Coordinates of C-alpha atoms and ligand atoms in Angstrom, one line a residue:
M263 CA -30.1 -39.5 8.0
K264 CA -29.3 -36.3 6.0
G265 CA -30.6 -36.2 2.2
L266 CA -28.0 -36.3 -0.1
M267 CA -28.6 -33.6 -2.6
Q268 CA -26.3 -30.8 -3.1
D269 CA -26.2 -27.7 -1.2
W270 CA -27.1 -25.1 -3.6
P271 CA -28.5 -21.8 -1.6
L272 CA -31.2 -20.4 -3.1
L273 CA -29.9 -16.8 -3.7
V274 CA -31.3 -14.3 -5.9
P275 CA -28.1 -13.8 -8.1
K276 CA -28.9 -17.3 -9.8
I277 CA -32.1 -16.3 -11.2
I278 CA -30.1 -13.4 -13.5
D279 CA -27.6 -16.0 -14.2
H280 CA -30.0 -18.3 -15.4
S281 CA -31.9 -15.9 -17.2
A282 CA -28.7 -14.7 -19.4
Q283 CA -27.8 -18.1 -19.9
Y284 CA -30.5 -19.4 -21.7
Y285 CA -32.7 -16.5 -22.3
G286 CA -29.9 -14.2 -22.9
D287 CA -31.5 -12.2 -25.9
R288 CA -35.2 -12.1 -24.3
E289 CA -36.2 -8.8 -24.2
V290 CA -36.4 -6.4 -21.4
V291 CA -38.3 -3.3 -23.2
T292 CA -38.9 0.1 -21.0
R293 CA -40.6 3.4 -21.4
S294 CA -37.9 5.2 -20.2
I295 CA -37.7 8.4 -18.1
E296 CA -35.9 10.4 -20.3
G297 CA -38.7 10.0 -22.9
P298 CA -38.1 7.2 -25.9
I299 CA -39.0 3.4 -25.5
H300 CA -35.7 1.8 -24.5
R301 CA -35.1 -2.3 -25.5
T302 CA -32.1 -4.1 -23.7
N303 CA -32.2 -7.9 -23.2
Y304 CA -31.3 -10.0 -20.2
A305 CA -27.4 -10.5 -21.4
Q306 CA -26.9 -7.5 -21.5
I307 CA -29.0 -6.8 -17.8
H308 CA -26.5 -9.5 -16.2
S309 CA -23.4 -7.9 -17.5
R310 CA -24.6 -4.5 -16.2
A311 CA -26.1 -5.7 -12.7
R312 CA -22.5 -7.2 -12.5
K313 CA -20.8 -3.6 -13.0
V314 CA -23.3 -2.2 -10.4
A315 CA -22.2 -4.8 -7.8
K316 CA -18.5 -3.8 -8.9
A317 CA -19.1 -0.2 -9.0
L318 CA -20.9 -0.5 -5.2
T319 CA -17.8 -2.5 -4.1
K320 CA -15.9 0.1 -5.3
H321 CA -17.7 2.4 -3.2
G322 CA -17.0 0.5 0.0
I323 CA -20.6 -1.2 -0.3
R324 CA -20.5 -4.2 1.7
L325 CA -22.5 -7.7 2.8
G326 CA -25.9 -6.6 4.8
D327 CA -25.5 -2.6 3.8
R328 CA -28.8 -1.1 2.3
V329 CA -28.7 0.4 -0.7
G330 CA -32.1 2.7 -1.2
T331 CA -33.8 3.3 -4.8
L332 CA -36.2 5.5 -5.4
A333 CA -37.3 5.0 -9.0
W334 CA -39.9 3.8 -11.4
N335 CA -39.8 0.1 -13.2
T336 CA -37.0 0.8 -15.6
W337 CA -34.4 -1.7 -17.1
R338 CA -31.5 0.2 -14.8
H339 CA -33.5 -0.4 -11.9
L340 CA -33.8 -4.0 -12.4
E341 CA -30.1 -4.1 -12.8
A342 CA -29.7 -2.0 -9.4
W343 CA -31.1 -4.7 -7.5
Y344 CA -29.5 -7.3 -9.1
G345 CA -26.4 -5.7 -8.7
I346 CA -27.3 -5.1 -5.0
V347 CA -27.9 -8.4 -4.2
G348 CA -25.3 -9.8 -5.7
I349 CA -22.7 -8.4 -3.4
G350 CA -25.1 -9.1 -0.1
A351 CA -26.3 -5.6 0.3
I352 CA -29.7 -5.2 0.5
Y353 CA -32.4 -3.4 -2.2
H354 CA -34.3 -1.0 0.0
T355 CA -37.4 0.6 -2.3
I356 CA -38.5 3.4 -1.5
N357 CA -42.1 4.8 -2.5
P358 CA -41.6 8.3 -3.4
R359 CA -45.4 8.5 -2.7
L360 CA -44.8 9.0 0.9
F361 CA -44.5 12.3 2.5
P362 CA -40.7 13.5 2.1
D363 CA -40.6 13.5 6.2
Q364 CA -41.6 9.7 6.1
I365 CA -38.9 9.6 3.2
A366 CA -36.3 10.7 5.7
Y367 CA -37.2 8.8 8.2
I368 CA -37.2 5.4 6.2
A369 CA -34.0 6.2 4.6
N370 CA -32.5 7.1 8.4
H371 CA -33.7 4.1 9.8
A372 CA -32.5 1.6 7.2
E373 CA -29.1 3.2 6.8
D374 CA -29.3 3.7 3.2
R375 CA -25.5 4.0 2.3
V376 CA -26.1 5.0 -1.2
I377 CA -29.4 6.1 -3.2
F378 CA -30.5 5.2 -6.8
V379 CA -32.9 7.6 -7.6
D380 CA -34.5 8.5 -10.9
M381 CA -34.4 12.3 -12.2
T382 CA -37.7 12.8 -11.4
F383 CA -37.2 12.0 -7.8
V384 CA -34.1 14.1 -7.2
P385 CA -35.9 17.5 -6.2
I386 CA -37.8 15.0 -3.3
L387 CA -34.4 14.1 -1.6
E388 CA -33.1 17.6 -2.0
K389 CA -35.7 18.9 -0.2
I390 CA -35.1 16.4 2.6
A391 CA -31.2 16.2 1.9
D392 CA -29.8 17.6 5.4
Q393 CA -32.0 15.4 7.1
L394 CA -30.6 12.3 5.6
K395 CA -27.8 11.2 8.2
T396 CA -26.3 8.0 6.5
V397 CA -26.6 8.3 2.5
E398 CA -22.7 8.7 1.3
R399 CA -23.4 9.0 -2.3
F400 CA -26.3 9.3 -5.0
V401 CA -26.5 7.6 -8.1
I402 CA -28.7 9.6 -10.6
L403 CA -30.4 6.9 -12.9
T404 CA -29.8 7.9 -16.1
D405 CA -26.7 9.3 -18.9
A406 CA -24.2 12.0 -18.4
A407 CA -26.6 14.0 -21.3
H408 CA -29.5 13.9 -19.3
M409 CA -28.2 14.6 -15.6
P410 CA -29.9 17.0 -14.3
K411 CA -27.9 19.9 -12.1
T412 CA -28.4 19.0 -8.2
A413 CA -27.1 19.9 -5.2
L414 CA -27.2 16.3 -4.3
K415 CA -23.8 14.9 -2.3
N416 CA -21.6 12.7 -4.4
A417 CA -24.4 13.0 -7.3
V418 CA -23.1 10.9 -10.4
A419 CA -24.8 9.7 -13.3
Y420 CA -25.8 5.7 -13.0
E421 CA -23.9 5.4 -16.8
D422 CA -20.8 6.8 -15.5
F423 CA -21.1 5.1 -12.3
I424 CA -20.9 1.8 -14.0
G425 CA -19.1 2.8 -16.8
A426 CA -16.1 3.7 -14.6
V427 CA -15.7 -0.3 -14.3
D428 CA -16.3 -3.2 -16.4
D429 CA -18.4 -6.8 -15.8
D430 CA -15.5 -9.0 -14.6
F431 CA -17.2 -9.3 -11.5
A432 CA -18.1 -13.1 -9.3
W433 CA -21.1 -12.7 -7.3
S434 CA -20.6 -12.8 -3.2
T435 CA -22.1 -16.1 -1.8
F436 CA -23.3 -16.3 1.7
D437 CA -26.0 -18.1 3.5
E438 CA -29.9 -18.1 1.6
N439 CA -31.5 -16.5 4.7
T440 CA -29.4 -13.4 4.3
A441 CA -31.3 -10.1 3.6
C442 CA -32.0 -9.0 -0.1
G443 CA -35.0 -6.6 0.0
L444 CA -36.2 -4.1 2.5
C445 CA -39.2 -2.6 1.8
Y446 CA -41.5 -0.7 4.4
T447 CA -45.3 -0.9 5.5
S448 CA -47.0 2.2 4.2
G449 CA -48.9 1.5 7.9
T450 CA -51.5 4.3 8.1
T451 CA -50.9 5.0 12.2
G452 CA -47.1 4.9 13.7
N453 CA -44.3 4.9 11.7
P454 CA -43.6 2.6 9.0
K455 CA -42.2 -0.7 9.3
G456 CA -39.7 -2.1 7.6
V457 CA -40.2 -6.1 6.1
L458 CA -36.7 -7.4 5.2
Y459 CA -37.0 -10.3 2.6
S460 CA -34.1 -13.4 1.9
H461 CA -32.7 -14.8 -0.7
R462 CA -34.3 -17.5 0.2
S463 CA -38.0 -15.9 0.5
N464 CA -37.5 -14.2 -2.9
V465 CA -36.2 -17.4 -4.8
L466 CA -39.3 -19.4 -3.5
H467 CA -41.7 -16.7 -3.8
A468 CA -40.9 -16.7 -7.5
L469 CA -40.9 -20.2 -7.5
A470 CA -44.4 -20.5 -6.0
G471 CA -45.8 -17.4 -8.1
N472 CA -44.7 -19.3 -11.2
C473 CA -46.9 -22.4 -10.8
A474 CA -49.5 -22.3 -13.2
D475 CA -52.4 -22.0 -10.9
A476 CA -50.6 -18.5 -9.5
I477 CA -49.3 -16.2 -11.6
G478 CA -47.6 -18.7 -13.8
L479 CA -45.5 -17.0 -16.3
K480 CA -44.1 -18.7 -19.3
N481 CA -40.9 -18.3 -21.6
V482 CA -43.3 -16.9 -24.4
D483 CA -45.3 -14.5 -22.1
T484 CA -44.8 -11.1 -22.6
I485 CA -45.3 -9.3 -18.8
L486 CA -45.8 -5.8 -18.5
P487 CA -45.5 -5.1 -14.7
V488 CA -47.5 -1.7 -13.7
V489 CA -47.2 -2.7 -10.2
P490 CA -44.1 -0.8 -9.0
M491 CA -40.8 -1.9 -7.9
F492 CA -41.5 0.3 -5.0
H493 CA -44.5 -0.9 -3.5
A494 CA -44.5 -4.9 -2.0
N495 CA -41.7 -6.3 -4.1
A496 CA -43.5 -5.7 -7.2
W497 CA -45.3 -8.9 -6.3
S498 CA -42.2 -10.7 -7.2
I499 CA -42.4 -10.1 -11.2
A500 CA -38.7 -8.7 -11.5
F501 CA -37.3 -12.3 -10.2
A502 CA -40.5 -14.5 -11.6
A503 CA -40.2 -13.2 -14.7
P504 CA -36.1 -13.7 -15.3
M505 CA -36.1 -17.1 -13.9
V506 CA -38.5 -18.4 -17.1
G507 CA -36.9 -15.5 -19.5
A508 CA -40.4 -13.9 -20.3
K509 CA -40.0 -10.6 -21.9
I510 CA -40.5 -7.6 -19.4
V511 CA -42.6 -4.2 -20.7
N512 CA -41.9 -1.6 -18.1
P513 CA -44.1 1.4 -18.3
G514 CA -41.6 3.7 -16.2
M515 CA -43.8 7.1 -15.0
K516 CA -46.3 6.7 -17.6
L517 CA -49.5 4.5 -15.8
D518 CA -52.2 6.3 -17.3
G519 CA -54.9 4.4 -19.5
P520 CA -53.6 5.6 -22.8
S521 CA -50.1 5.1 -21.9
I522 CA -50.5 1.7 -20.8
Y523 CA -53.0 0.9 -23.5
E524 CA -50.2 1.7 -26.3
L525 CA -47.7 -0.3 -24.5
L526 CA -50.0 -3.8 -24.4
E527 CA -50.6 -3.6 -27.9
T528 CA -47.4 -2.1 -29.4
E529 CA -45.8 -4.9 -27.1
K530 CA -47.6 -7.8 -27.2
V531 CA -48.2 -8.1 -24.1
T532 CA -49.8 -11.4 -22.6
I533 CA -50.1 -10.8 -19.0
S534 CA -50.1 -7.8 -16.7
A535 CA -50.3 -7.0 -13.4
A536 CA -51.6 -3.9 -11.4
V537 CA -54.2 -2.5 -8.9
P538 CA -57.6 -1.7 -9.6
T539 CA -57.0 1.9 -10.0
V540 CA -55.0 1.2 -12.7
W541 CA -57.5 -1.0 -14.5
L542 CA -60.3 1.8 -13.8
M543 CA -58.2 4.1 -16.0
L544 CA -57.4 1.8 -18.9
L545 CA -61.0 0.5 -19.1
Q546 CA -62.7 3.9 -19.3
H547 CA -59.5 5.0 -21.7
M548 CA -60.8 1.8 -23.8
E549 CA -64.3 2.6 -23.4
S550 CA -64.5 5.8 -24.3
N551 CA -62.5 5.1 -27.8
N552 CA -64.1 2.3 -28.3
L553 CA -60.6 0.0 -28.5
K554 CA -59.8 -3.5 -28.2
L555 CA -57.1 -5.2 -26.4
S556 CA -55.6 -7.7 -29.3
T557 CA -52.4 -10.0 -27.6
L558 CA -53.8 -9.4 -23.9
K559 CA -54.8 -12.7 -22.4
R560 CA -54.5 -12.6 -18.1
V561 CA -54.5 -9.6 -16.0
T562 CA -53.4 -9.7 -12.3
I563 CA -55.9 -7.5 -9.8
G564 CA -55.0 -7.2 -6.7
G565 CA -53.4 -4.4 -3.6
S566 CA -57.3 -3.7 -3.1
A567 CA -60.7 -5.7 -3.9
C568 CA -61.4 -6.2 -7.3
P569 CA -65.0 -5.1 -8.1
Q570 CA -67.3 -6.9 -9.8
S571 CA -67.8 -4.9 -12.5
M572 CA -64.1 -4.9 -13.5
I573 CA -64.4 -8.7 -13.5
E574 CA -67.2 -8.9 -15.9
T575 CA -65.8 -6.1 -18.4
F576 CA -62.4 -7.8 -18.8
E577 CA -63.3 -11.3 -19.0
Y578 CA -67.0 -11.2 -21.0
K579 CA -66.1 -7.8 -23.0
Y580 CA -62.8 -8.2 -23.8
G581 CA -62.0 -12.0 -23.1
V582 CA -59.1 -11.0 -20.7
E583 CA -58.9 -13.5 -17.9
V584 CA -59.0 -12.1 -14.2
M585 CA -56.4 -13.6 -11.7
H586 CA -57.7 -11.7 -8.3
A587 CA -54.8 -12.0 -5.9
W588 CA -54.4 -10.7 -2.6
G589 CA -50.9 -9.9 -0.7
M590 CA -49.5 -7.5 1.6
T591 CA -45.5 -6.3 2.1
E592 CA -44.9 -8.9 4.7
Q593 CA -45.5 -11.3 2.8
N594 CA -43.3 -11.5 -0.5
P595 CA -45.8 -10.4 -1.4
I596 CA -48.7 -13.0 -3.0
G597 CA -50.9 -14.9 -0.4
T598 CA -53.8 -16.3 -2.5
M599 CA -55.3 -15.7 -6.1
A600 CA -58.9 -16.9 -7.1
M601 CA -58.2 -19.2 -10.1
M602 CA -61.2 -21.8 -10.9
K603 CA -60.7 -25.4 -9.2
A604 CA -61.5 -28.6 -10.7
G605 CA -65.0 -29.0 -10.5
M606 CA -65.9 -25.9 -11.1
E607 CA -66.4 -26.1 -15.0
N608 CA -69.6 -25.7 -15.4
L609 CA -70.4 -22.7 -13.0
S610 CA -72.4 -20.3 -14.2
R611 CA -71.3 -17.0 -15.4
E612 CA -72.8 -15.4 -12.1
D613 CA -71.3 -18.2 -10.3
R614 CA -68.3 -17.9 -11.8
V615 CA -67.6 -14.2 -11.3
K616 CA -68.9 -14.8 -7.5
V617 CA -65.9 -17.0 -7.5
K618 CA -63.5 -14.5 -8.8
L619 CA -64.5 -12.2 -6.3
K620 CA -62.8 -14.1 -3.6
Q621 CA -59.3 -13.1 -3.0
G622 CA -58.7 -16.6 -3.7
R623 CA -56.8 -20.0 -2.3
P624 CA -53.5 -19.6 -0.9
I625 CA -50.2 -20.5 -3.1
F626 CA -48.0 -23.2 -1.7
T627 CA -45.9 -22.0 1.1
V628 CA -48.6 -19.9 2.4
E629 CA -50.9 -21.5 5.8
M630 CA -53.9 -19.6 6.7
K631 CA -56.4 -19.9 9.5
I632 CA -59.1 -17.3 11.0
V633 CA -59.5 -16.5 14.7
D634 CA -61.5 -14.7 17.1
D635 CA -60.5 -12.4 19.7
A636 CA -59.4 -14.8 22.0
G637 CA -57.3 -16.7 19.5
K638 CA -59.6 -19.6 18.7
E639 CA -60.1 -20.7 15.1
L640 CA -63.2 -20.3 13.4
P641 CA -64.6 -22.7 10.8
R642 CA -64.0 -22.7 7.3
D643 CA -67.5 -22.1 6.5
G644 CA -67.6 -19.3 4.5
K645 CA -69.6 -17.4 6.5
A646 CA -67.7 -16.9 10.1
F647 CA -65.4 -14.2 9.4
A648 CA -62.6 -13.0 11.6
R649 CA -58.7 -12.0 11.6
L650 CA -56.7 -13.5 9.3
M651 CA -53.2 -15.0 10.5
V652 CA -50.3 -16.5 8.1
R653 CA -47.7 -18.4 8.5
G654 CA -45.1 -19.4 6.0
P655 CA -41.2 -19.1 4.7
A656 CA -42.0 -16.0 2.6
I657 CA -43.8 -14.2 5.3
A658 CA -42.5 -12.0 7.6
S659 CA -41.5 -13.2 11.4
G660 CA -41.1 -9.7 12.4
Y661 CA -40.1 -6.2 11.1
M662 CA -36.6 -4.6 11.1
K663 CA -35.5 -3.8 14.4
G664 CA -38.4 -4.6 15.9
E665 CA -40.5 -7.3 17.4
G666 CA -41.6 -10.4 16.1
G667 CA -44.2 -13.3 16.4
K668 CA -45.1 -16.5 15.4
D669 CA -48.0 -16.2 13.0
L670 CA -48.5 -12.7 11.3
D671 CA -51.7 -10.9 11.9
T672 CA -53.0 -9.6 8.5
G673 CA -54.5 -7.4 10.2
D674 CA -57.3 -8.7 7.4
V675 CA -61.3 -9.9 8.2
A676 CA -61.7 -12.7 6.3
T677 CA -64.0 -15.6 5.7
L678 CA -62.3 -19.2 4.3
D679 CA -64.4 -21.3 2.3
P680 CA -64.8 -25.3 2.6
H681 CA -63.3 -25.0 -1.3
G682 CA -60.3 -23.2 0.4
F683 CA -61.0 -19.5 -0.7
M684 CA -60.5 -17.0 1.2
Q685 CA -62.4 -13.4 1.1
I686 CA -61.1 -10.2 2.6
T687 CA -64.8 -8.7 4.0
D688 CA -62.5 -5.6 5.6
R689 CA -59.4 -4.2 7.5
A690 CA -59.7 -5.0 10.9
K691 CA -59.9 -0.9 11.7
D692 CA -62.3 -0.3 8.9
V693 CA -65.3 -3.1 9.8
I694 CA -68.5 -1.0 10.8
K695 CA -69.9 -2.5 13.7
S696 CA -73.7 -2.4 13.7
G697 CA -75.8 -3.4 16.6
G698 CA -73.2 -6.0 17.7
E699 CA -73.1 -7.3 13.9
W700 CA -69.8 -6.7 11.5
I701 CA -70.7 -5.2 8.1
S702 CA -68.2 -5.3 5.2
S703 CA -67.2 -2.1 3.9
I704 CA -65.6 -3.5 0.6
D705 CA -68.7 -5.4 -0.2
I706 CA -70.5 -2.6 -0.3
E707 CA -68.2 -0.8 -2.5
N708 CA -67.8 -3.4 -4.8
M709 CA -71.2 -3.2 -5.5
A710 CA -71.5 0.4 -5.6
V711 CA -69.0 0.7 -8.6
G712 CA -71.0 -1.4 -10.2
H713 CA -73.4 1.4 -11.0
P714 CA -73.2 2.7 -14.5
A715 CA -72.4 6.6 -13.3
V716 CA -70.0 5.7 -10.1
A717 CA -66.7 5.5 -10.7
E718 CA -65.3 5.0 -7.5
A719 CA -66.7 4.3 -3.7
A720 CA -66.1 4.3 -0.2
V721 CA -67.7 3.0 2.6
I722 CA -67.1 4.2 6.4
G723 CA -68.9 3.7 9.9
I724 CA -70.7 6.7 11.2
A725 CA -71.2 6.6 15.0
H726 CA -75.2 6.0 15.6
P727 CA -77.4 6.6 18.6
K728 CA -78.8 3.5 18.2
W729 CA -76.9 1.2 15.8
D730 CA -73.4 2.1 17.5
E731 CA -72.3 2.8 13.7
R732 CA -74.3 2.9 10.1
P733 CA -72.7 3.2 6.8
L734 CA -72.0 6.1 4.7
L735 CA -71.0 5.5 1.1
I736 CA -68.9 8.4 -0.6
C737 CA -69.2 7.9 -4.4
I738 CA -66.7 9.8 -7.1
L739 CA -69.2 10.0 -10.5
K740 CA -67.6 9.3 -13.8
K741 CA -66.8 12.1 -15.8
D742 CA -70.3 13.9 -17.3
A743 CA -72.1 11.3 -15.3
K744 CA -75.2 12.1 -13.3
T745 CA -77.3 10.3 -10.8
T746 CA -78.9 10.3 -7.4
R747 CA -78.9 9.7 -3.4
E748 CA -82.1 7.3 -4.2
D749 CA -81.4 5.9 -7.5
V750 CA -78.1 4.3 -6.1
L751 CA -79.8 3.0 -3.0
K752 CA -82.6 1.6 -5.7
Y753 CA -79.1 0.4 -7.5
L754 CA -77.9 -1.6 -4.1
D755 CA -81.4 -3.0 -3.3
G756 CA -81.3 -6.6 -3.4
K757 CA -77.3 -6.8 -4.0
I758 CA -76.5 -6.7 -0.3
A759 CA -78.4 -7.8 3.0
K760 CA -80.9 -5.0 3.5
W761 CA -79.4 -4.4 7.1
W762 CA -76.6 -3.4 5.2
M763 CA -77.8 -1.0 3.1
P764 CA -76.0 2.5 3.5
D765 CA -77.9 5.2 5.7
D766 CA -77.0 7.9 3.2
V767 CA -75.1 8.6 0.2
V768 CA -72.9 11.8 -0.5
F769 CA -70.9 12.4 -3.8
V770 CA -67.5 14.0 -3.7
D771 CA -64.9 15.3 -6.3
E772 CA -61.7 13.3 -4.2
I773 CA -61.2 10.5 -2.6
P774 CA -58.2 10.4 -0.5
H775 CA -55.6 7.3 -1.1
T776 CA -52.5 6.2 0.5
A777 CA -49.3 6.1 -1.0
T778 CA -49.9 2.7 -2.3
G779 CA -53.1 3.4 -3.9
K780 CA -55.7 2.3 -1.3
I781 CA -58.6 4.2 -0.2
Q782 CA -57.5 6.3 2.8
K783 CA -60.0 5.3 5.4
T784 CA -58.5 7.1 8.2
A785 CA -58.9 10.6 6.6
L786 CA -62.1 9.7 5.4
R787 CA -63.8 9.4 8.7
E788 CA -61.7 12.7 10.1
Q789 CA -63.0 14.5 6.9
F790 CA -67.1 13.3 8.0
K791 CA -66.5 12.9 11.8
S792 CA -69.2 15.4 12.6
Y793 CA -71.5 14.0 9.7
K794 CA -75.2 13.4 11.2
L795 CA -76.6 10.4 9.1
P796 CA -80.9 11.3 8.3
S797 CA -81.5 7.8 10.1
A798 CA -80.0 9.2 13.3
A799 CA -81.8 12.5 13.6
A800 CA -85.0 10.8 13.0
Ligands
AMP299 P1 -49.6 -3.4 0.9 O1 -49.1 -4.4 2.5 O2 -49.5 -2.5 0.6 O3 -49.7 -4.4 -0.3 O4 -51.6 -3.2 1.6 C1 -51.7 -5.0 1.8 C2 -52.9 -5.1 2.5 O5 -53.7 -4.4 1.0 C3 -53.8 -6.3 2.7 O6 -53.3 -6.7 4.0 C4 -55.1 -6.0 2.4 O7 -55.8 -5.3 3.1 C5 -55.0 -5.0 1.2 N1 -55.5 -6.1 0.1 C6 -54.7 -6.6 -0.8 N2 -55.0 -7.3 -1.7 C7 -56.5 -7.3 -1.3 C8 -57.6 -7.9 -2.5 N3 -57.2 -8.1 -3.6 N4 -58.6 -7.8 -1.7 C9 -58.5 -6.9 -0.9 N5 -57.9 -6.0 -0.1 C10 -56.5 -6.1 -0.5

């Protein structure tokens, strides 16, 4: 027998309809690319998104077509997303930090017909314009007054593009499993692979993300998503915030400590989301200028492991709750969040921080297990670590134009504990294999950045004649700070297992990062491939 509930497909445009209807005057504030702070609201976004939809329809864009966006977090980018999906077309977010050839590859692979692009990224596209086989038109996200001179094909200022139509437009209707968004993984090997979110997965994920034990946005919140819309579906915030009418504060292109601090304070932000590198810049700025946070209550930190010192500084120095999260492009993207559980109320400060250092419990809709190389499930005892497999309605079943599988192999190595908390120990390909055992590079990195002189740390395995591989710790020092190899090793002593102690420490000026801000271990391994550990020479 079928249930007798109405068939109300989970379509993303319904989110912006809802916010315009009930929270129409709630603000969306942006540090614009042109410079000044720009203010709009959900009613305006709704109206202008319908203009985007109408203008795209006029251009011939139809259900299933891909429309690229190469843009910072701004109100125009948000309008473009809703306008694109309102006609059943697919927003394809392009990460500007990719190499130009990779951008050309993914735009061609996605078969983008139109690209919405910020003024700042026009030069990138101009360089690869003759490689872009399918793009018919470029919409520059600005007005006529700021329109750059460009040779890009059929280039038009966004304000002119949508200004040519009115907002009398009804969203298209289609099945909720229709593709909605496309985001390519930043794969360090091989070509990037396209992850295709559906309307259903986006709506379900925004609902799950809005549970109180997840990001849990409320109407009274003001959220500053530093996490860019071009990476991992912006952690779903572009859907979760309008769903409840939370005020959004878009940082535009300025993600440095002083600019973020200024927005947090002037716009009275209550919650924010970013990768650890961004928080590091903010904390350094606040510490060197003796600043406080007057409204910020919670920060979501993910994308890379959140170091212990960051949790302690936010929580105990500034009174801001840390929500450590793990996710990936292939998952819409949130998988787990490290929120306290019933029974943990009386934990000591030290034990509470230990819980927060874990990546957390799965949000509803995410199932997970760890399996060995033979595919056998390993116990949830907090000790066994193995490949993390995930399953759920907002998790990729395959890649665009590629193959799929039943469970998604995250490529991460993790433990699962009896309380349901998952902890990442490494990327499978970064694990250090020493004497038949695995050493977690992430754990050592986490501890090393707690050293007062260390700004950033990376650990890689170096070939060793006896142990196969041994860890090498590579550090960047904080500005004007000084320390020695011996001092760093002494600091780590007692904090990690003896046999995990790095065999050597080196100091460098720069650690390479991927387009999504993660430490690029492949490049580090290449850089240190001839490095001889002192222990290997002995
Ligand atoms: P991306 O698809 O670029 O978002 O990268 C996803 C990968 O980032 C995951 O598979 C993890 O390896 C890593 N990652 C994300 N969040 C965390 C976290 N909180 N701790 C450690 N690694 C993380």
